[in-house]
Coordinates of C-alpha atoms in Angstrom, one line a residue:
X1 CA -10.5 11.9 -66.3
X2 CA -12.4 9.0 -64.7
X3 CA -9.1 7.4 -63.9
X4 CA -7.7 10.6 -62.4
X5 CA -10.8 10.9 -60.1
X6 CA -10.6 7.4 -59.1
X7 CA -6.9 7.8 -58.3
X8 CA -7.7 11.0 -56.3
X9 CA -10.4 9.2 -54.3
X10 CA -8.4 6.3 -53.6
X11 CA -5.4 8.5 -52.4
X12 CA -7.8 10.5 -50.2
X13 CA -9.5 7.4 -48.7
X14 CA -6.0 5.8 -48.3
X15 CA -4.7 9.1 -46.5
X16 CA -7.8 9.2 -44.4
X17 CA -7.6 5.5 -43.4
X18 CA -3.8 6.2 -42.5
X19 CA -4.8 9.2 -40.3
X20 CA -7.6 7.4 -38.6
X21 CA -5.3 4.3 -38.1
X22 CA -2.6 6.4 -36.7
X23 CA -4.9 8.2 -34.3
X24 CA -6.4 4.8 -33.1
X25 CA -3.0 3.3 -32.6
X26 CA -1.7 6.4 -30.6
X27 CA -4.8 6.2 -28.4
X28 CA -4.4 2.5 -27.8
X29 CA -0.5 3.1 -27.0
X30 CA -1.4 5.8 -24.5
X31 CA -4.1 3.8 -22.8
X32 CA -1.7 0.8 -22.6
X33 CA 1.2 3.0 -21.3
X34 CA -1.0 4.5 -18.7
X35 CA -2.1 1.1 -17.6
X36 CA 1.4 0.0 -17.4
X37 CA 2.5 2.9 -15.2
X38 CA -0.4 2.4 -13.0
X39 CA 0.5 -1.4 -12.5
X40 CA 4.1 -0.4 -11.9
X41 CA 3.0 2.1 -9.3
X42 CA 0.8 -0.4 -7.6
X43 CA 3.6 -2.8 -7.4
X44 CA 5.8 -0.4 -5.7
X45 CA 3.1 0.4 -3.3
X46 CA 2.6 -3.4 -2.5
X47 CA 6.2 -3.7 -1.9
X48 CA 6.3 -0.8 0.5
X49 CA 3.2 -2.2 2.3
X50 CA 4.8 -5.7 2.7
X51 CA 8.0 -3.9 4.1
X52 CA 5.8 -1.9 6.5
X53 CA 4.2 -5.2 7.8
X54 CA 7.6 -6.7 8.4
X55 CA 8.7 -3.5 10.3
X56 CA 5.5 -3.7 12.3
X57 CA 6.1 -7.2 13.3
X58 CA 9.6 -6.4 14.5
X59 CA 8.2 -3.4 16.4
X60 CA 5.5 -5.5 18.1
X61 CA 7.9 -8.2 19.0
X62 CA 10.2 -5.6 20.7
X63 CA 7.2 -4.3 22.4
X64 CA 6.4 -7.7 23.9
X65 CA 9.9 -8.9 24.5
X66 CA 12.7 -6.2 24.7
X67 CA 12.5 -2.9 26.2
X68 CA 16.0 -2.1 25.1
X69 CA 15.2 -2.9 21.5
X70 CA 11.9 -1.0 21.7
X71 CA 13.8 2.1 22.9
X72 CA 15.8 2.0 19.7
X73 CA 12.8 1.4 17.6
X74 CA 10.8 4.1 19.4
X75 CA 7.8 3.9 21.5
X76 CA 5.3 5.0 18.8
X77 CA 5.4 3.0 15.6
X78 CA 6.0 5.3 12.5
X79 CA 6.0 3.9 8.9
X80 CA 9.2 4.3 7.2
X81 CA 7.4 6.0 4.1
X82 CA 4.2 8.2 4.0
X83 CA 1.9 5.5 2.7
X84 CA -1.6 7.0 3.4
X85 CA -1.9 9.2 0.1
X86 CA -0.3 6.4 -2.1
X87 CA -2.9 3.8 -0.6
X88 CA -5.7 6.3 -1.3
X89 CA -4.6 7.1 -4.9
X90 CA -3.4 3.6 -5.9
X91 CA -4.9 1.1 -3.5
X92 CA -7.5 -1.4 -4.6
X93 CA -10.5 -1.7 -2.1
X94 CA -9.4 -4.7 -0.3
X95 CA -6.0 -3.1 0.4
X96 CA -7.6 0.1 1.4
X97 CA -10.0 -1.7 3.9
X98 CA -7.2 -3.7 5.4
X99 CA -5.1 -0.5 5.9
X100 CA -8.0 1.3 7.6
X101 CA -8.5 -1.6 10.0
X102 CA -4.7 -1.7 10.8
X103 CA -4.6 2.1 11.2
X104 CA -7.5 1.9 13.8
X105 CA -6.1 -1.0 15.7
X106 CA -2.6 0.7 16.0
X107 CA -4.4 3.8 17.2
X108 CA -6.2 1.8 19.9
X109 CA -2.8 0.3 20.9
X110 CA -1.1 3.7 20.9
X111 CA -4.0 5.1 23.2
X112 CA -3.4 2.2 25.7
X113 CA 0.3 2.9 25.6
X114 CA 0.0 6.6 26.2
X115 CA -2.7 6.2 28.8
X116 CA -0.6 3.7 30.8
X117 CA 2.6 5.5 30.2
X118 CA 3.9 2.2 28.8
X119 CA 6.4 0.7 28.7
X120 CA 8.7 2.0 31.4
X121 CA 11.3 -0.6 32.1
X122 CA 12.2 -4.3 31.5
X123 CA 9.4 -5.8 33.6
X124 CA 6.8 -3.6 32.2
X125 CA 6.6 -5.1 28.5
X126 CA 3.3 -5.5 26.7
X127 CA 1.8 -9.0 27.1
X128 CA 1.8 -10.6 23.7
X129 CA -1.9 -11.8 24.3
X130 CA -3.3 -8.4 25.3
X131 CA -6.3 -7.6 23.0
X132 CA -4.7 -4.5 21.5
X133 CA -1.5 -6.4 20.4
X134 CA -3.4 -9.2 19.1
X135 CA -5.8 -6.8 17.0
X136 CA -2.7 -5.2 15.5
X137 CA -1.0 -8.4 14.8
X138 CA -4.2 -9.7 13.2
X139 CA -4.5 -6.6 11.2
X140 CA -1.0 -6.8 9.9
X141 CA -1.7 -10.3 8.9
X142 CA -4.9 -9.2 7.0
X143 CA -3.1 -6.3 5.3
X144 CA -0.4 -8.7 4.1
X145 CA -3.2 -11.1 2.9
X146 CA -5.0 -8.4 1.0
X147 CA -1.8 -7.2 -0.7
X148 CA -1.0 -10.7 -1.9
X149 CA -4.7 -11.1 -3.2
X150 CA -4.5 -7.7 -4.9
X151 CA -1.3 -8.6 -6.6
X152 CA -3.0 -11.5 -8.5

């Protein structure tokens, strides 16, 4: 009888350890999988932000150099993708801060362009050294740097 109880206790303990081990393994796997999904979503966001920086550079170059090109791109810069919500959900603090500075600088440039009804013809292009253009270029560069730092 003693052997039977010993075997029964051993079987119950073994089953219990198996259940606990299985539970812990599934929890670890779920946590690891969530972390991987979050990492992949952040990589996708960072790629889209770098692409947006490149598009802004092209738009600023057109604003300062080529009225014909600017007409094709549009007077008001619009991001290709809706980035605001993704940045709020997935962005790290450095990227969020850089995005906010860029958004504000772009708004200041837009106000200037709307106030001056600008540009209107080839001779009326924005000066590359104007404070608003410089602020947007600096903010684009800072966002690019923040994304690269957050990717590390």
